[in-house]
PDB file of C-alpha atoms in Angstrom:
ATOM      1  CA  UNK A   1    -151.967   7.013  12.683  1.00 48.00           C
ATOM      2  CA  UNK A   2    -149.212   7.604  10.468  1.00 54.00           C
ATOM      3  CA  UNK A   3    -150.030   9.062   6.824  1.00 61.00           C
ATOM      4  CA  UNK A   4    -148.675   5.931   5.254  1.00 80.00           C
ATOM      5  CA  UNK A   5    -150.652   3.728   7.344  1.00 77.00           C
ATOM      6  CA  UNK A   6    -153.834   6.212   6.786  1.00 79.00           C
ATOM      7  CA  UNK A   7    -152.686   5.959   2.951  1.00 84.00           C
ATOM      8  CA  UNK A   8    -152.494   2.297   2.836  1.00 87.00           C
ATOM      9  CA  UNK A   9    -156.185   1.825   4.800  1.00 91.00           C
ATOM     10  CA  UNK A  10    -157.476   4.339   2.283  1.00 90.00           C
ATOM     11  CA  UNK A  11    -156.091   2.453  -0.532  1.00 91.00           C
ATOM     12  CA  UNK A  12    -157.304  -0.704   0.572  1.00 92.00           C
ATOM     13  CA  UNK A  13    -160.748   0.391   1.918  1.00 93.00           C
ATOM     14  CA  UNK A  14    -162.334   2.583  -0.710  1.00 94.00           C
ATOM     15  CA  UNK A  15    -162.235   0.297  -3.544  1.00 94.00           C
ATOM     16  CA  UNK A  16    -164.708  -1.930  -1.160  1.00 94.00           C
ATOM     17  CA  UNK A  17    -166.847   1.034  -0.190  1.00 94.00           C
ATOM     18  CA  UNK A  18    -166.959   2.393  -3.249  1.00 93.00           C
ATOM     19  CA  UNK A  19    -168.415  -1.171  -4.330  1.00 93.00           C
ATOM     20  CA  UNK A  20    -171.284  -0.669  -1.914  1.00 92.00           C
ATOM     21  CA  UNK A  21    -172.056   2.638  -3.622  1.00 92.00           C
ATOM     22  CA  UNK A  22    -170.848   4.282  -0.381  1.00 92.00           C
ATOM     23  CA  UNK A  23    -168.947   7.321   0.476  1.00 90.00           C
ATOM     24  CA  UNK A  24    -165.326   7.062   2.877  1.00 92.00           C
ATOM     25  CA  UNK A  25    -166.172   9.733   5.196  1.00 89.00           C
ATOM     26  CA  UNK A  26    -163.415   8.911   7.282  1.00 89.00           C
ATOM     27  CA  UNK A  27    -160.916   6.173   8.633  1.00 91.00           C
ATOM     28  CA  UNK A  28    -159.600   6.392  12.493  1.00 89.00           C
ATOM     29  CA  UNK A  29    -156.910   4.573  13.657  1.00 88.00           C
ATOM     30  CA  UNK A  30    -156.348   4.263  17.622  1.00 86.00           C
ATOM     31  CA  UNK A  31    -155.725   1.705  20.145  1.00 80.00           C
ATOM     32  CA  UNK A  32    -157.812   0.606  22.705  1.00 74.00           C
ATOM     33  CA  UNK A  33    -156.248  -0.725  25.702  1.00 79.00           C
ATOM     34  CA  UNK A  34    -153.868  -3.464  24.381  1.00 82.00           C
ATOM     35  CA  UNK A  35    -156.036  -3.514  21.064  1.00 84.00           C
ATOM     36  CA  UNK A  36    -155.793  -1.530  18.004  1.00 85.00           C
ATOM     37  CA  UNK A  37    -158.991   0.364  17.213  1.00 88.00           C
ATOM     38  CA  UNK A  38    -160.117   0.736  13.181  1.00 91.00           C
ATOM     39  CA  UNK A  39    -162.744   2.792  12.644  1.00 92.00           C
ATOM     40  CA  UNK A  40    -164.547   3.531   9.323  1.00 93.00           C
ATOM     41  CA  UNK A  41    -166.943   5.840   8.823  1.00 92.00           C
ATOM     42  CA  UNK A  42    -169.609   5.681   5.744  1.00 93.00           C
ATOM     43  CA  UNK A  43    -172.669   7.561   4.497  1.00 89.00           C
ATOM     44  CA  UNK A  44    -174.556   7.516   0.892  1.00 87.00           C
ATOM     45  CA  UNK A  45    -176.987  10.226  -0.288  1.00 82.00           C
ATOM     46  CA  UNK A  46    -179.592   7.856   1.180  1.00 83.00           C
ATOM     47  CA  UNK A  47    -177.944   7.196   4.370  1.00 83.00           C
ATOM     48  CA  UNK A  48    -176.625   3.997   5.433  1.00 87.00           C
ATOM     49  CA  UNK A  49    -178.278   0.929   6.889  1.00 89.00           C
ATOM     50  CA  UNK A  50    -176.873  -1.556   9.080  1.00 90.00           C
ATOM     51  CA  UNK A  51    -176.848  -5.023   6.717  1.00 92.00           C
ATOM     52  CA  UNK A  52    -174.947  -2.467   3.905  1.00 92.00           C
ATOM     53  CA  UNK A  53    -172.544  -1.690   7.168  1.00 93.00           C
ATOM     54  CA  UNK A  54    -172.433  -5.621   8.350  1.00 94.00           C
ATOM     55  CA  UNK A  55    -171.635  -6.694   4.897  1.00 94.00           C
ATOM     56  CA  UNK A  56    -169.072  -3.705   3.898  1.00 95.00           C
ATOM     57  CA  UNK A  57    -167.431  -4.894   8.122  1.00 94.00           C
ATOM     58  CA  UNK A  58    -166.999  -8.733   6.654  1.00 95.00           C
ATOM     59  CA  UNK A  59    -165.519  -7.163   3.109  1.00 95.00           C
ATOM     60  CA  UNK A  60    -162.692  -5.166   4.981  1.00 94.00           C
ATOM     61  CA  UNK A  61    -162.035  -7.878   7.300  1.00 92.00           C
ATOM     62  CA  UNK A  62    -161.502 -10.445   4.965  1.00 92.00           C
ATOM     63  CA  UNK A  63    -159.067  -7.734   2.670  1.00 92.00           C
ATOM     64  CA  UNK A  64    -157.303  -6.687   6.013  1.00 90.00           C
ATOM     65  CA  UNK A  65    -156.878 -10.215   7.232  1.00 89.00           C
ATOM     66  CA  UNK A  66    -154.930 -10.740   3.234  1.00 89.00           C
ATOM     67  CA  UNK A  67    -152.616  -7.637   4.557  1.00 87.00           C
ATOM     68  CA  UNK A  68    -150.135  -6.517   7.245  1.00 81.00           C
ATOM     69  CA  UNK A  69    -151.971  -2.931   7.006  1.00 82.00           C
ATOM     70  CA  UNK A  70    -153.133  -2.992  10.457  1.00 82.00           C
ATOM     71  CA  UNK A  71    -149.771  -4.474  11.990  1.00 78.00           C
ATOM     72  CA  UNK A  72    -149.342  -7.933  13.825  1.00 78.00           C
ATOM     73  CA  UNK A  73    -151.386  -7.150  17.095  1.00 80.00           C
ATOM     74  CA  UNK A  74    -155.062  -7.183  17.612  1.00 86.00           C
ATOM     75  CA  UNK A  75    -157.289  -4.495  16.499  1.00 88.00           C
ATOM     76  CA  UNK A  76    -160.961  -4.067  16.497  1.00 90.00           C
ATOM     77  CA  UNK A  77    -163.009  -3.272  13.422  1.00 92.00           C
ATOM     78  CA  UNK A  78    -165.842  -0.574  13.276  1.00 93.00           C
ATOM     79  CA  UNK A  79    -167.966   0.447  10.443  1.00 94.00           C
ATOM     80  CA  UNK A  80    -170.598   2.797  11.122  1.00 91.00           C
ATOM     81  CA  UNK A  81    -172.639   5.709   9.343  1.00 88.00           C
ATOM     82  CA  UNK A  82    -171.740   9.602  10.457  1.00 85.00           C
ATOM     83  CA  UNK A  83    -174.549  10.211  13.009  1.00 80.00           C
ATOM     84  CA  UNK A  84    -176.835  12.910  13.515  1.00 76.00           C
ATOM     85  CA  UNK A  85    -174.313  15.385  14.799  1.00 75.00           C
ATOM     86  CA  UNK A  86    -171.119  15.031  12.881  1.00 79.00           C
ATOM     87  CA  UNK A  87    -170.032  18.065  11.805  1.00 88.00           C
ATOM     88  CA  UNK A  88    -171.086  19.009   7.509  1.00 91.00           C
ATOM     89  CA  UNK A  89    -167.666  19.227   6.396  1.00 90.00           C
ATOM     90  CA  UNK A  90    -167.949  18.766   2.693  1.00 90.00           C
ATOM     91  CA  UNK A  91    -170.144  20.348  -0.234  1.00 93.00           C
ATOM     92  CA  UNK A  92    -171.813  16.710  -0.471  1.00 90.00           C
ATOM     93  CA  UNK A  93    -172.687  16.917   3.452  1.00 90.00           C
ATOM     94  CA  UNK A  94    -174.707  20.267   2.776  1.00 93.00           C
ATOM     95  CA  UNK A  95    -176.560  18.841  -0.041  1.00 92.00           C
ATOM     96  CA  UNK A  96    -177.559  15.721   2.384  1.00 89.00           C
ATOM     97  CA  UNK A  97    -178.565  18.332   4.919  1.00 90.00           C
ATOM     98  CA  UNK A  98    -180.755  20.146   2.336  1.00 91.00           C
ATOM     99  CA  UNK A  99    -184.594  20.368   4.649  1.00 92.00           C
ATOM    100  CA  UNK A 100    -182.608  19.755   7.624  1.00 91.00           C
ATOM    101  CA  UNK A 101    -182.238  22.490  10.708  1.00 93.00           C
ATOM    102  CA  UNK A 102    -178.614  23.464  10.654  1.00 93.00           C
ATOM    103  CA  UNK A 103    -176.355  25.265  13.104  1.00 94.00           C
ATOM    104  CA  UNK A 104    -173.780  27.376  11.793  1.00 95.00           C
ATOM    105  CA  UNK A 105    -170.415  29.461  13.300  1.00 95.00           C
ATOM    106  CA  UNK A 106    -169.881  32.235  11.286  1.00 95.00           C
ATOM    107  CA  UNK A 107    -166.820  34.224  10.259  1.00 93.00           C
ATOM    108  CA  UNK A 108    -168.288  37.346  11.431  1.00 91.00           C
ATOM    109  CA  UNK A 109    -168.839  36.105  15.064  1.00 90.00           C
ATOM    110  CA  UNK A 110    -172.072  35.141  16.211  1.00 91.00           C
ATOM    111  CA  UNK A 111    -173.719  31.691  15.213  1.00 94.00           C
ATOM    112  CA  UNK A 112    -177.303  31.088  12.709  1.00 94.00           C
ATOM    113  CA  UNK A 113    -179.818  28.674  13.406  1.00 93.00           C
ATOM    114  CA  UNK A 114    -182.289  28.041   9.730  1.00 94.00           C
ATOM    115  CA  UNK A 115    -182.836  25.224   7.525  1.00 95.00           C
ATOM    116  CA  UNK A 116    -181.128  24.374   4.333  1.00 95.00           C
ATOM    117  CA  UNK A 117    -183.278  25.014   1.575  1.00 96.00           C
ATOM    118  CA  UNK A 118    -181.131  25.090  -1.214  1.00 96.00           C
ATOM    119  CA  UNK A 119    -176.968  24.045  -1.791  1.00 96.00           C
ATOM    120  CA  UNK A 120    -174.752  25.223  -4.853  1.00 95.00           C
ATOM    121  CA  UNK A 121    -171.052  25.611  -5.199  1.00 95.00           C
ATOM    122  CA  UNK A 122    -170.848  29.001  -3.617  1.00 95.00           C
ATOM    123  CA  UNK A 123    -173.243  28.426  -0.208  1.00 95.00           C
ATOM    124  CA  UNK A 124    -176.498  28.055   1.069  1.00 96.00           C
ATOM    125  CA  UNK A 125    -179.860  28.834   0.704  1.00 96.00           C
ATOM    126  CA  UNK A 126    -181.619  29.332   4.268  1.00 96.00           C
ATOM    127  CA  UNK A 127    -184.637  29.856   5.703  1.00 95.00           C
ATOM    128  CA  UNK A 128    -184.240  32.023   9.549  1.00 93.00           C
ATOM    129  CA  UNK A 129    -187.084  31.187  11.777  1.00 89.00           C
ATOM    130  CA  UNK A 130    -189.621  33.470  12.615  1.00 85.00           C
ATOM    131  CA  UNK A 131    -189.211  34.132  16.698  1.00 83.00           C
ATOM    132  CA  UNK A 132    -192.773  34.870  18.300  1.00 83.00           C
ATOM    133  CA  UNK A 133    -195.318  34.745  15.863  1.00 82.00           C
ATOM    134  CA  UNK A 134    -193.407  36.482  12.719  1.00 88.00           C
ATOM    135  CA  UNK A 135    -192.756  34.823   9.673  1.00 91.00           C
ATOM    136  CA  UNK A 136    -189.223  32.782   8.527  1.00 90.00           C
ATOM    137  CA  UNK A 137    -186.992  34.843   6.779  1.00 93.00           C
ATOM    138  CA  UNK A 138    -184.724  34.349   3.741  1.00 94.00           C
ATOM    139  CA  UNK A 139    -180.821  34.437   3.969  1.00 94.00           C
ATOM    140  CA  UNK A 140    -178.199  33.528   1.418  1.00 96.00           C
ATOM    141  CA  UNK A 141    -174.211  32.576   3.745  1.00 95.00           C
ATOM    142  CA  UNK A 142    -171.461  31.840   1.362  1.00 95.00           C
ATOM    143  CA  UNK A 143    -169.584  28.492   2.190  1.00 96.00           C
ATOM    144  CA  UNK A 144    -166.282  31.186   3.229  1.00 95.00           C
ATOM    145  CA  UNK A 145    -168.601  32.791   5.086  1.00 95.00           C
ATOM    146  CA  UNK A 146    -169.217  29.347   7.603  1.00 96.00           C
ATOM    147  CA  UNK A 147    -166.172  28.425  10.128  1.00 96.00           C
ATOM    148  CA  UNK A 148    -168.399  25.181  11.653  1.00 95.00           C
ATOM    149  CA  UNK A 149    -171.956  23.966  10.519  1.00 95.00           C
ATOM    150  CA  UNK A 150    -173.555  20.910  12.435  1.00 94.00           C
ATOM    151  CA  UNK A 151    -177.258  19.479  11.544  1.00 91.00           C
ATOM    152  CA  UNK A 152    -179.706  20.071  14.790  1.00 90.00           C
ATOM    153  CA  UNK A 153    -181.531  17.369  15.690  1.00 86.00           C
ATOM    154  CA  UNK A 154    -185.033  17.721  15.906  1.00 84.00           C
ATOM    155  CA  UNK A 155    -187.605  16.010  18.022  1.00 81.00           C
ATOM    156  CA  UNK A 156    -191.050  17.694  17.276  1.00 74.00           C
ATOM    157  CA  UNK A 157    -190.459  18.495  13.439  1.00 65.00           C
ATOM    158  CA  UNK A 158    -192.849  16.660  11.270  1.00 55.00           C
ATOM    159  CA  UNK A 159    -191.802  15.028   7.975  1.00 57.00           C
ATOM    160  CA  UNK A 160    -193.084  16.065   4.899  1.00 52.00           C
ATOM    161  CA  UNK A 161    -195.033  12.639   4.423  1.00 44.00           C
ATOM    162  CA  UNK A 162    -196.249  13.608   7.686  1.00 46.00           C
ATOM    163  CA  UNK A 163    -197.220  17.013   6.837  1.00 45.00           C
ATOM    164  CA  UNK A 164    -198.729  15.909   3.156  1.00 46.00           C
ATOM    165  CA  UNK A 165    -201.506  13.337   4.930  1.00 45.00           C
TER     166      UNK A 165
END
């Protein structure tokens, strides 16, 4: 996608996402087969459900249908929330994370496995599992200190309403 064209989506698209009291995580352009393929990504701080992504689909459409952004062929229209595994990119995706398991690369080499407990503007707060039978440990990794970070999904982890009854 050319930046113009990205520019242009943007332009068009965030007022109308923004209206939803969403986040524009990210807009794909790509084709698919003979078809264009438009794909917008969302998420809020409390995640995104699928009427908010229905109705915000039917907003663009009707804006993109009132514009030449997307050329003259046809093009298919996707707007969905992050998913579990995206990767945490932004300050805002950390603080989402916060209670979550994360995975992270590190600068140094090597790769950390802990929970999120706390997010500022210089890093994280984390909490290392214990491995067999000792207790979690504390650790502080700057935000320079992180090359990738992803969210691990868990399976077996019970929520805190879970936990509380």
């Amino acid at each position: 996608m050319s930046t113009t064209q990205s520019d242009r989506l943007r332009g068009l698209v965030e007022p109308l996402v923004a209206a939803k009291d969403l986040d524009l995580e990210e807009i794909e352009v790509s084709r698919a087969g003979r078809r264009g393929l438009l794909r917008i990504v969302v998420d809020s701080e409390e995640g995104v459900e699928l009427d908010a992504c229905a109705e915000l689909s039917r907003a663009i459409s009707e804006k993109l249908d009132e514009t030449d952004a997307m050329g003259e062929g046809e093009y298919v229209l996707e707007v969905s929330s992050p998913g579990a595994d995206r990767p945490l990119t932004e300050h805002r995706h950390y603080v989402r994370a916060t209670g979550r398991l994360a995975k992270l690369q590190l600068a140094e080499g090597g790769e950390l496995v802990a929970r999120i407990l706390a997010v500022d503007e210089d890093g994280l707060d984390m909490e290392v599992p214990g491995v067999k039978g000792r207790k979690p440990t504390a650790r502080r990794v700057a935000f320079a200190d992180i090359v990738k970070a992803r969210v691990e999904i868990e399976f077996n982890r019970k929520d805190k309403k879970e936990e509380e009854a």
